Short mmCIF file of C-alpha atoms in Angstrom, two decimals:
data_model
loop_
_atom_site.label_atom_id
_atom_site.label_comp_id
_atom_site.label_asym_id
_atom_site.label_seq_id
_atom_site.Cartn_x
_atom_site.Cartn_y
_atom_site.Cartn_z
CA MET L 1356 10.40 -26.48 71.42
CA THR L 1357 12.68 -27.41 68.54
CA ALA L 1358 13.19 -25.55 65.14
CA GLY L 1359 14.62 -26.46 62.12
CA GLY L 1360 15.79 -24.75 58.81
CA PRO L 1361 15.22 -26.11 55.19
CA ALA L 1362 18.00 -28.58 56.01
CA ASP L 1363 17.32 -29.02 59.49
CA GLN L 1364 13.70 -29.98 59.26
CA ASP L 1365 13.80 -31.95 62.93
CA GLY L 1366 15.70 -29.58 64.96
CA GLU L 1367 17.34 -30.24 67.98
CA SER L 1368 16.03 -29.31 71.83
CA MET L 1369 16.02 -25.88 73.44
CA GLY L 1370 19.00 -26.51 75.99
CA GLY L 1371 19.40 -27.01 79.53
CA VAL L 1372 17.24 -25.72 82.25
CA ARG L 1373 19.75 -22.89 83.10
CA ALA L 1374 19.12 -21.52 79.72
CA ALA L 1375 15.44 -21.84 80.48
CA LEU L 1376 15.90 -19.55 83.66
CA GLY L 1377 18.05 -17.26 81.69
CA GLY L 1378 14.84 -16.61 79.52
CA LEU L 1379 13.19 -14.85 82.35
CA THR L 1380 11.56 -11.37 81.05
CA THR L 1381 12.09 -8.30 83.21
CA ARG L 1382 8.44 -9.14 84.71
CA GLY L 1383 9.43 -12.62 85.99
CA ARG L 1384 12.32 -11.48 87.71
CA SER L 1385 10.49 -8.85 89.39
CA PHE L 1386 7.86 -11.27 90.40
CA LEU L 1387 10.69 -13.93 91.40
CA ALA L 1388 12.52 -11.17 93.62
CA ALA L 1389 9.59 -9.65 95.06
CA GLY L 1390 8.28 -13.12 96.00
CA ILE L 1391 11.64 -13.92 97.70
CA ALA L 1392 11.59 -10.67 99.61
CA ALA L 1393 8.21 -11.46 100.87
CA ALA L 1394 8.93 -14.77 102.06
CA ILE L 1395 12.04 -13.45 103.48
CA CYS L 1396 9.70 -10.65 105.30
CA ALA L 1397 7.15 -12.84 106.19
CA TYR L 1398 9.79 -15.46 108.03
CA VAL L 1399 11.05 -12.65 109.95
CA LEU L 1400 8.05 -10.94 110.80
CA GLY L 1401 6.21 -14.08 111.23
CA GLN L 1402 3.42 -13.29 108.91
CA GLY L 1403 1.96 -16.63 107.51
CA ASP L 1404 -0.43 -14.96 105.17
CA LEU L 1405 2.82 -12.55 103.80
CA LEU L 1406 4.68 -16.10 103.82
CA ARG L 1407 1.83 -17.68 101.16
CA VAL L 1408 1.78 -14.11 99.03
CA GLY L 1409 5.65 -14.59 98.74
CA LEU L 1410 5.35 -18.09 97.66
CA LEU L 1411 2.54 -17.34 94.74
CA LEU L 1412 4.82 -14.74 93.37
CA ALA L 1413 7.88 -16.76 93.21
CA VAL L 1414 6.69 -19.85 92.10
CA LEU L 1415 4.19 -18.38 89.31
CA PRO L 1416 7.63 -17.40 87.04
CA LEU L 1417 9.06 -20.70 87.79
CA VAL L 1418 6.05 -22.49 86.77
CA CYS L 1419 5.97 -20.62 83.46
CA VAL L 1420 9.42 -21.61 82.91
CA THR L 1421 8.79 -25.29 83.74
CA VAL L 1422 5.78 -25.08 81.37
CA LEU L 1423 7.52 -23.67 78.47
CA TYR L 1424 10.68 -25.59 78.74
CA ARG L 1425 8.65 -29.14 78.86
CA THR L 1426 6.57 -27.81 75.80
CA ARG L 1427 8.76 -29.06 72.86
CA TYR L 1428 7.44 -27.79 69.47
CA GLN L 1429 8.60 -28.98 65.93
CA VAL L 1430 8.72 -25.77 64.23
CA ALA L 1431 10.38 -25.77 60.51
CA GLY L 1432 11.84 -22.13 58.52
CA SER L 1433 12.47 -21.53 55.44
CA ARG L 1434 13.52 -18.28 53.53
CA ARG L 1435 13.16 -17.34 49.99
CA LEU L 1436 14.74 -14.18 48.24
CA SER L 1437 12.73 -12.79 45.22
CA PRO L 1438 15.25 -12.16 43.40
CA GLN L 1439 19.03 -12.97 45.03
CA ARG L 1440 20.65 -10.58 42.86
CA VAL L 1441 19.21 -7.08 42.52
CA PRO L 1442 20.91 -3.94 41.38
CA ALA L 1443 22.05 -1.32 44.09
CA GLY L 1444 19.06 0.82 44.54
CA ALA L 1445 16.37 -1.63 44.00
CA GLU L 1446 14.39 -3.53 46.48
CA ALA L 1447 14.43 -7.71 46.88
CA ARG L 1448 11.65 -9.57 49.01
CA VAL L 1449 12.17 -12.08 51.74
CA HIS L 1450 9.69 -14.65 52.10
CA LEU L 1451 9.64 -16.28 55.78
CA ARG L 1452 7.55 -19.64 56.15
CA MET L 1453 7.04 -21.36 59.32
CA GLU L 1454 5.72 -24.58 59.56
CA ASN L 1455 4.43 -26.67 62.72
CA VAL L 1456 5.19 -30.20 62.01
CA SER L 1457 4.49 -31.61 65.50
CA ARG L 1458 0.79 -33.12 66.80
CA LEU L 1459 0.57 -29.94 69.37
CA PRO L 1460 -0.59 -26.29 68.44
CA THR L 1461 2.08 -23.85 69.28
CA GLY L 1462 1.64 -20.45 71.46
CA LEU L 1463 2.58 -16.98 70.46
CA LEU L 1464 5.70 -17.03 68.37
CA MET L 1465 7.58 -13.84 67.70
CA LEU L 1466 9.95 -14.31 65.03
CA GLN L 1467 12.91 -12.38 63.68
CA ASP L 1468 15.75 -12.05 60.88
CA HIS L 1469 18.97 -10.86 61.50
CA VAL L 1470 19.87 -8.40 58.47
CA PRO L 1471 22.52 -6.40 58.16
CA TYR L 1472 22.33 -2.38 58.87
CA VAL L 1473 22.81 -1.52 55.49
CA LEU L 1474 19.57 -3.55 54.53
CA GLY L 1475 17.10 -1.87 56.60
CA PRO L 1476 15.87 -2.27 60.25
CA ARG L 1477 15.94 -5.77 61.58
CA PRO L 1478 12.12 -7.36 60.46
CA ARG L 1479 9.85 -8.70 63.41
CA PHE L 1480 6.64 -10.48 63.51
CA VAL L 1481 4.23 -11.61 65.92
CA LEU L 1482 2.89 -14.97 64.91
CA ASP L 1483 -0.73 -16.52 66.61
CA ARG L 1484 -1.42 -19.84 67.62
CA VAL L 1485 -0.41 -22.09 64.55
CA GLU L 1486 -2.35 -25.11 64.79
CA ALA L 1487 -1.00 -28.85 64.40
CA GLY L 1488 0.36 -28.91 60.59
CA GLY L 1489 -0.55 -25.35 60.05
CA ARG L 1490 1.72 -22.79 58.27
CA ARG L 1491 2.24 -19.08 58.55
CA GLU L 1492 3.93 -16.78 55.36
CA VAL L 1493 5.64 -13.20 56.51
CA SER L 1494 7.76 -11.17 54.05
CA TYR L 1495 9.39 -8.21 53.99
CA ARG L 1496 11.76 -6.21 51.72
CA VAL L 1497 15.30 -4.94 52.02
CA ARG L 1498 16.96 -2.28 49.88
CA SER L 1499 20.70 -1.43 49.52
CA ASP L 1500 22.59 1.73 47.64
CA LEU L 1501 25.70 -0.23 48.15
CA ARG L 1502 26.85 -3.03 46.49
CA GLY L 1503 27.83 -6.20 48.02
CA CYS L 1504 26.89 -9.59 49.66
CA TYR L 1505 24.65 -9.43 52.22
CA PRO L 1506 23.95 -12.17 54.73
CA LEU L 1507 20.49 -12.97 55.67
CA GLY L 1508 19.79 -15.00 59.10
CA PRO L 1509 19.75 -16.58 61.17
CA LEU L 1510 16.23 -16.66 61.86
CA GLN L 1511 14.89 -16.49 65.43
CA LEU L 1512 11.97 -17.55 67.10
CA ARG L 1513 10.75 -16.34 70.47
CA LEU L 1514 8.18 -18.43 72.46
CA SER L 1515 6.57 -16.59 75.34
CA ASP L 1516 4.32 -17.61 78.11
CA PRO L 1517 0.62 -16.41 78.40
CA PHE L 1518 1.83 -14.19 81.58
CA GLY L 1519 4.84 -12.93 79.83
CA MET L 1520 7.05 -14.39 82.83
CA CYS L 1521 9.51 -15.90 80.09
CA GLU L 1522 11.12 -16.38 76.77
CA LEU L 1523 12.82 -18.84 74.68
CA THR L 1524 15.38 -18.11 71.83
CA ARG L 1525 15.65 -20.43 69.37
CA SER L 1526 17.88 -20.07 66.26
CA PHE L 1527 17.83 -21.44 62.88
CA SER L 1528 20.70 -22.52 61.41
CA ALA L 1529 20.58 -21.76 57.69
CA TYR L 1530 21.60 -18.62 56.22
CA ASP L 1531 20.93 -16.68 52.62
CA THR L 1532 23.27 -14.21 50.83
CA LEU L 1533 21.65 -11.40 49.03
CA THR L 1534 24.02 -9.81 46.28
CA VAL L 1535 23.32 -6.31 45.56
CA ILE L 1536 25.24 -5.62 42.15
CA PRO L 1537 25.94 -2.50 40.28
CA ARG L 1538 23.84 -0.51 38.63
CA THR L 1539 23.75 -0.92 34.94
CA GLU L 1540 23.02 1.50 32.00
CA PRO L 1541 21.42 0.22 28.50
CA LEU L 1542 24.13 1.32 25.97
CA PRO L 1543 22.96 2.11 22.56
CA PRO L 1544 23.15 -0.27 19.90
CA GLY L 1545 25.42 0.00 17.02
CA ARG L 1546 28.30 -1.61 15.14
CA LEU L 1547 31.68 -0.66 17.01
CA PRO L 1548 34.55 -0.01 14.68
CA GLY L 1549 37.52 -2.60 14.83
CA GLU L 1550 35.68 -5.40 16.10
CA ALA L 1551 33.12 -7.94 13.87
CA SER L 1552 29.57 -8.73 15.25
CA GLY L 1553 29.46 -11.27 17.93
CA TYR L 1554 27.45 -13.83 15.21
CA GLY L 1555 26.46 -13.88 11.94
CA GLU L 1556 28.62 -13.37 8.69
CA GLY L 1557 31.43 -11.27 9.96
CA ARG L 1558 32.50 -13.18 12.73
CA GLN L 1559 35.81 -15.07 12.13
CA ARG L 1560 36.07 -18.96 11.66
CA SER L 1561 39.15 -21.18 12.50
CA LEU L 1562 39.35 -24.20 10.13
CA ALA L 1563 40.01 -27.73 12.13
CA LEU L 1564 43.45 -29.27 11.10
CA ALA L 1565 42.91 -31.99 8.38
CA GLY L 1566 45.19 -34.56 9.89
CA GLU L 1567 42.81 -37.79 11.38
CA ASP L 1568 44.88 -37.22 14.44
CA ASP L 1569 43.79 -33.62 14.79
CA VAL L 1570 39.88 -34.19 14.19
CA ILE L 1571 37.76 -32.74 16.82
CA PRO L 1572 34.40 -34.44 16.52
CA ARG L 1573 30.96 -34.10 17.88
CA GLU L 1574 27.78 -36.09 17.67
CA TYR L 1575 25.70 -36.29 14.49
CA ARG L 1576 22.87 -33.76 14.18
CA TYR L 1577 20.07 -33.52 11.95
CA GLY L 1578 21.29 -32.05 8.52
CA ASP L 1579 24.87 -33.00 8.88
CA ASP L 1580 26.59 -33.78 5.49
CA LEU L 1581 26.79 -37.61 5.71
CA ARG L 1582 30.47 -37.22 3.93
CA ARG L 1583 31.40 -35.78 7.22
CA VAL L 1584 30.96 -38.90 9.19
CA HIS L 1585 34.34 -39.58 11.41
CA TRP L 1586 34.18 -43.31 11.50
CA ARG L 1587 36.68 -44.24 13.76
CA SER L 1588 35.23 -42.06 16.12
CA THR L 1589 31.94 -43.57 15.64
CA ALA L 1590 33.48 -46.73 16.26
CA ARG L 1591 34.92 -45.77 19.75
CA TYR L 1592 31.86 -43.70 20.60
CA GLY L 1593 29.37 -46.38 19.67
CA GLU L 1594 27.11 -43.53 17.89
CA LEU L 1595 27.39 -41.43 14.94
CA MET L 1596 29.99 -38.55 14.94
CA VAL L 1597 31.11 -36.00 12.61
CA ARG L 1598 34.11 -33.87 11.56
CA ARG L 1599 34.18 -30.66 12.76
CA GLU L 1600 35.50 -28.84 10.11
CA GLU L 1601 35.24 -25.28 11.21
CA GLN L 1602 34.14 -23.54 14.47
CA PRO L 1603 32.78 -19.77 14.52
CA GLN L 1604 35.10 -17.79 16.53
CA ARG L 1605 33.19 -15.25 18.77
CA ALA L 1606 34.34 -11.69 18.68
CA ARG L 1607 36.20 -10.58 21.87
CA CYS L 1608 36.13 -7.63 24.20
CA THR L 1609 38.07 -7.11 27.13
CA VAL L 1610 36.76 -4.66 29.93
CA LEU L 1611 39.48 -3.16 32.13
CA LEU L 1612 38.79 -1.92 35.71
CA ASP L 1613 41.32 0.32 37.38
CA THR L 1614 40.84 -0.30 41.30
CA ARG L 1615 43.63 1.34 42.43
CA GLU L 1616 43.32 3.09 45.72
CA VAL L 1617 45.80 5.66 44.50
CA ALA L 1618 43.29 6.17 41.72
CA TYR L 1619 40.38 7.83 43.07
CA GLN L 1620 39.21 10.01 45.82
CA GLY L 1621 36.06 10.16 47.67
CA SER L 1622 33.81 7.19 48.75
CA GLY L 1623 29.72 6.38 48.74
CA PRO L 1624 27.60 5.79 46.17
CA ASP L 1625 28.17 8.71 44.10
CA SER L 1626 32.10 8.48 43.79
CA ALA L 1627 34.03 8.33 40.97
CA PHE L 1628 35.07 4.65 41.89
CA GLU L 1629 31.73 3.36 42.00
CA TRP L 1630 30.81 5.16 38.62
CA ALA L 1631 33.72 3.31 37.05
CA VAL L 1632 32.68 0.04 38.66
CA SER L 1633 28.92 0.53 37.14
CA GLY L 1634 30.21 1.67 34.12
CA ALA L 1635 32.39 -1.78 33.55
CA ALA L 1636 29.19 -3.65 34.71
CA SER L 1637 27.27 -1.73 31.98
CA VAL L 1638 29.66 -2.53 28.98
CA LEU L 1639 29.77 -6.43 29.95
CA VAL L 1640 26.27 -6.68 29.95
CA HIS L 1641 25.71 -5.00 26.75
CA MET L 1642 29.09 -6.96 25.05
CA LEU L 1643 27.36 -10.02 25.96
CA GLU L 1644 23.89 -9.22 25.03
CA GLN L 1645 25.74 -8.33 21.39
CA GLY L 1646 27.06 -12.29 21.20
CA PHE L 1647 30.90 -11.07 22.52
CA ALA L 1648 32.95 -13.42 24.33
CA VAL L 1649 34.08 -11.05 26.89
CA ARG L 1650 36.77 -10.96 29.52
CA LEU L 1651 37.27 -8.64 33.05
CA LEU L 1652 40.66 -7.25 33.92
CA THR L 1653 41.55 -5.33 36.72
CA ASP L 1654 44.82 -3.83 37.62
CA GLU L 1655 45.57 -7.00 39.68
CA GLY L 1656 44.80 -9.51 36.99
CA SER L 1657 41.60 -11.38 36.23
CA PRO L 1658 39.20 -11.36 39.24
CA LEU L 1659 37.09 -14.30 38.14
CA PRO L 1660 37.19 -17.53 39.71
CA GLY L 1661 37.31 -20.58 37.05
CA ASP L 1662 38.62 -18.80 34.04
CA GLY L 1663 39.86 -20.75 31.01
CA SER L 1664 43.46 -20.20 30.09
CA ASP L 1665 42.62 -17.06 27.96
CA GLY L 1666 40.10 -15.56 30.34
CA PHE L 1667 37.46 -14.93 28.62
CA THR L 1668 33.47 -16.04 29.22
CA GLY L 1669 30.34 -16.35 26.97
CA ALA L 1670 32.12 -18.32 24.39
CA THR L 1671 31.38 -22.03 26.18
CA GLN L 1672 28.59 -21.08 28.40
CA ASP L 1673 24.95 -18.92 28.26
CA SER L 1674 25.59 -15.22 28.51
CA ALA L 1675 23.01 -14.95 31.33
CA ASP L 1676 24.92 -17.42 33.25
CA ALA L 1677 28.39 -15.28 31.99
CA ALA L 1678 26.74 -12.25 33.24
CA GLY L 1679 25.93 -13.29 36.46
CA LEU L 1680 29.34 -14.48 37.41
CA MET L 1681 30.47 -10.90 36.37
CA MET L 1682 28.50 -9.07 38.34
CA ASP L 1683 28.55 -11.55 41.72
CA THR L 1684 32.42 -10.18 41.14
CA LEU L 1685 31.70 -6.64 40.73
CA ALA L 1686 29.07 -6.83 43.45
CA VAL L 1687 32.48 -7.21 45.78
CA VAL L 1688 35.15 -5.91 44.12
CA ASP L 1689 36.97 -2.87 46.17
CA HIS L 1690 40.23 -1.06 45.80
CA SER L 1691 43.84 -2.49 45.54
CA ASP L 1692 46.69 -1.68 47.09
CA GLY L 1693 48.75 -1.71 44.15
CA ALA L 1694 50.06 1.41 42.25
CA GLY L 1695 50.47 0.20 38.71
CA LEU L 1696 48.55 -1.34 35.64
CA SER L 1697 51.53 -3.39 34.62
CA ARG L 1698 49.72 -6.63 35.53
CA ALA L 1699 47.20 -6.06 33.50
CA TYR L 1700 49.48 -4.77 30.43
CA ASP L 1701 51.07 -8.57 30.44
CA LEU L 1702 47.93 -9.97 30.18
CA LEU L 1703 47.22 -8.68 27.01
CA ARG L 1704 49.00 -10.91 25.15
CA GLY L 1705 48.57 -9.32 21.79
CA GLY L 1706 47.24 -10.53 18.79
CA ASN L 1707 43.34 -11.26 18.59
CA GLU L 1708 42.11 -9.67 22.02
CA GLY L 1709 39.40 -7.81 20.03
CA LEU L 1710 37.90 -4.32 21.54
CA LEU L 1711 39.21 -3.17 24.74
CA VAL L 1712 37.28 -0.90 26.83
CA ALA L 1713 38.93 0.76 30.14
CA PHE L 1714 37.72 2.41 33.20
CA VAL L 1715 40.64 4.19 34.86
CA GLY L 1716 41.36 6.77 37.75
CA ASP L 1717 43.81 9.14 37.92
CA LEU L 1718 47.01 8.26 35.55
CA ASP L 1719 50.62 9.76 36.58
CA GLU L 1720 52.88 9.98 33.40
CA GLU L 1721 54.37 6.34 33.89
CA GLN L 1722 50.78 4.82 33.87
CA ALA L 1723 49.50 6.85 31.26
CA ALA L 1724 52.62 5.30 29.21
CA VAL L 1725 51.36 1.76 30.43
CA ALA L 1726 48.01 2.51 29.72
CA ALA L 1727 49.06 3.94 25.82
CA ARG L 1728 51.44 0.61 25.27
CA MET L 1729 48.25 -1.41 26.13
CA ARG L 1730 46.46 -0.05 22.75
CA GLN L 1731 49.28 -1.86 20.80
CA ARG L 1732 47.71 -5.19 21.78
CA SER L 1733 44.09 -4.73 21.36
CA GLY L 1734 42.34 -4.34 17.83
CA ALA L 1735 40.76 -1.27 19.30
CA ALA L 1736 40.59 0.58 22.47
CA VAL L 1737 38.80 3.42 24.36
CA ALA L 1738 39.05 4.56 27.60
CA PHE L 1739 36.94 6.22 30.10
CA VAL L 1740 39.15 8.73 32.57
CA LEU L 1741 37.92 9.94 35.78
CA ASP L 1742 39.26 12.83 37.06
CA SER L 1743 38.43 11.83 41.06
CA GLY L 1744 39.12 15.43 41.85
CA THR L 1745 36.47 16.97 39.71
CA TRP L 1746 33.86 14.19 41.25
CA LEU L 1747 34.71 15.80 44.83
CA THR L 1748 34.87 19.41 44.05
CA GLY L 1749 32.87 19.83 40.90
CA GLY L 1750 35.40 22.04 39.14
CA ALA L 1751 37.05 21.70 35.71
CA VAL L 1752 39.20 18.83 34.20
CA ALA L 1753 42.35 19.41 35.78
CA GLY L 1754 45.72 19.67 33.49
CA ALA L 1755 47.08 16.54 34.37
CA VAL L 1756 44.19 14.54 33.19
CA GLU L 1757 44.16 16.27 29.72
CA ASP L 1758 47.90 15.36 29.70
CA SER L 1759 46.83 11.89 29.97
CA LEU L 1760 44.18 12.04 27.49
CA ARG L 1761 46.35 13.42 24.66
CA ARG L 1762 48.86 10.64 25.48
CA LEU L 1763 46.44 7.82 24.78
CA ARG L 1764 44.80 9.53 21.94
CA ASP L 1765 48.25 10.20 20.50
CA ALA L 1766 48.74 5.88 20.77
CA GLY L 1767 45.14 5.26 19.29
CA TRP L 1768 42.57 5.07 21.91
CA THR L 1769 39.45 6.75 21.77
CA ALA L 1770 39.94 8.73 25.23
CA VAL L 1771 37.03 10.48 27.08
CA ALA L 1772 37.18 12.44 30.48
CA VAL L 1773 34.28 11.68 32.51
CA PRO L 1774 32.59 14.37 34.24
CA PRO L 1775 30.66 14.17 37.32
CA GLY L 1776 27.10 12.42 37.32
CA ALA L 1777 27.91 11.84 33.51
CA SER L 1778 25.80 9.28 31.50
CA LEU L 1779 27.48 6.27 30.22
CA ALA L 1780 25.26 6.29 27.57
CA GLU L 1781 25.74 9.62 26.37
CA LEU L 1782 29.59 9.08 26.72
CA TRP L 1783 29.22 5.53 24.67
CA ARG L 1784 27.63 7.23 21.63
CA HIS L 1785 29.85 10.25 21.59
CA ALA L 1786 32.91 7.59 21.86
CA GLY L 1787 31.22 5.97 18.73
CA ARG L 1788 30.90 9.46 16.62
CA ALA L 1789 34.52 9.90 17.05
CA ARG L 1790 35.92 6.94 14.96
CA GLY L 1791 35.68 9.25 12.20
CA GLY L 1792 38.97 10.60 13.34
CA PRO L 1793 40.29 13.91 15.02
CA ALA L 1794 37.34 15.99 13.22
CA ALA L 1795 34.79 14.18 15.05
CA THR L 1796 34.65 16.33 18.29
CA GLY L 1797 31.96 17.89 20.09
CA SER L 1798 30.81 18.73 23.53
CA GLY L 1799 27.13 18.01 24.57
CA THR L 1800 25.33 17.78 28.16
CA SER L 1801 23.82 14.96 30.35
CA GLY L 1802 21.73 15.68 32.85
CA THR L 1803 23.54 18.65 34.52
CA SER L 1804 27.21 17.82 33.67
CA GLY L 1805 28.63 19.01 30.39
CA MET L 1806 30.36 17.07 28.19
CA THR L 1807 34.02 17.10 27.66
CA GLY L 1808 35.43 16.99 23.80
CA VAL L 1809 35.80 13.61 22.60
CA SER L 1810 38.81 12.95 20.43
CA GLY L 1811 40.61 10.04 18.41
CA GLY L 1812 39.77 7.14 16.47
CA TRP L 1813 38.61 3.77 16.76
CA SER L 1814 41.39 1.99 14.53
#
């Protein structure tokens, strides 16, 4: 039998006779051992009838091995994930398709797919006789409460003889990856202070340089003013080109995720760190939907591969692609061994950084001071501070956290303490109301968790 994956349709042979003999089942090995023992006893006792019985018992599994080994099927298999990227706690369906591309019908096939234990039990299927050129499709569901990238495969086929004496296993070479991204929470819309909307009249514009050598031309589009035709570029490219006299500049948002291991206690889907990752994912998606150019930073710098010089994504590519890239990055983000936020501070160059949204864990005095200085390098800043100790004990916010919040608010941050199980949408709404100044403080509830006071302005 030969089997192949989507890129290996012709497959390869099953291996040697030794591999075939290794496929003997417990029943086959028992028959072979009983036959050999009966033959030996018949030889010692001189019983011809017993010898014939022993030979029959020993030959039957060997014949099954030979027939199964010499039966070469051409079987192609493929796997399809729907969808390939799912939030934590959601289900994905895996579709398997087996196709008999040989001229002979197959026997009984047992299909098994390898999946990580966190996705559920290993799926097994029994496929009846598949006619020549026929196909069979089966599916199963996987689910994980833990984000990450999980390999699916290889797919295995087990071919058995009618007597159950021998089973041969063939593994496909193709793998697929299921990406479990953090849960995201829809955030309430609204105009955030300190930044312009992503599109429209409020967006900033940068003027192109007026010199002939500094013009960045683009192809002519219907409706462009013919007075903007750049004849030198038109002659160079062989098509009508116009001057790009002004370029829209999208509003920017930087999302900072503190991943320091020393800043968080506990683990699991309900830990403070997982809430921070999900919160960062929710803000990234929300800002991209609002038309912002978004940058993701951690305490170790930018975790996104292939970032531009400024690290912002979404300005030159589709927002869905940018969101997918960031979700894939957050799906595998883990604790860092770093002890400080200085590297992220260095990447905040100052100037047109736009809105800064930070999700930070426990801060000592030194790191609280570094975080406070970040406010000087952004247009507006809001921080969600998680006291991981309260997430373990369910107690009140510690005094050290209150000191960190006070330091951040004095530096101009809108700082919010995050209680266990809090709703980010509610915290986001309360933080937006706090922009009116220190008087805009208040409390509320989110589920069973009490909201802490919010103060500070979005300057």
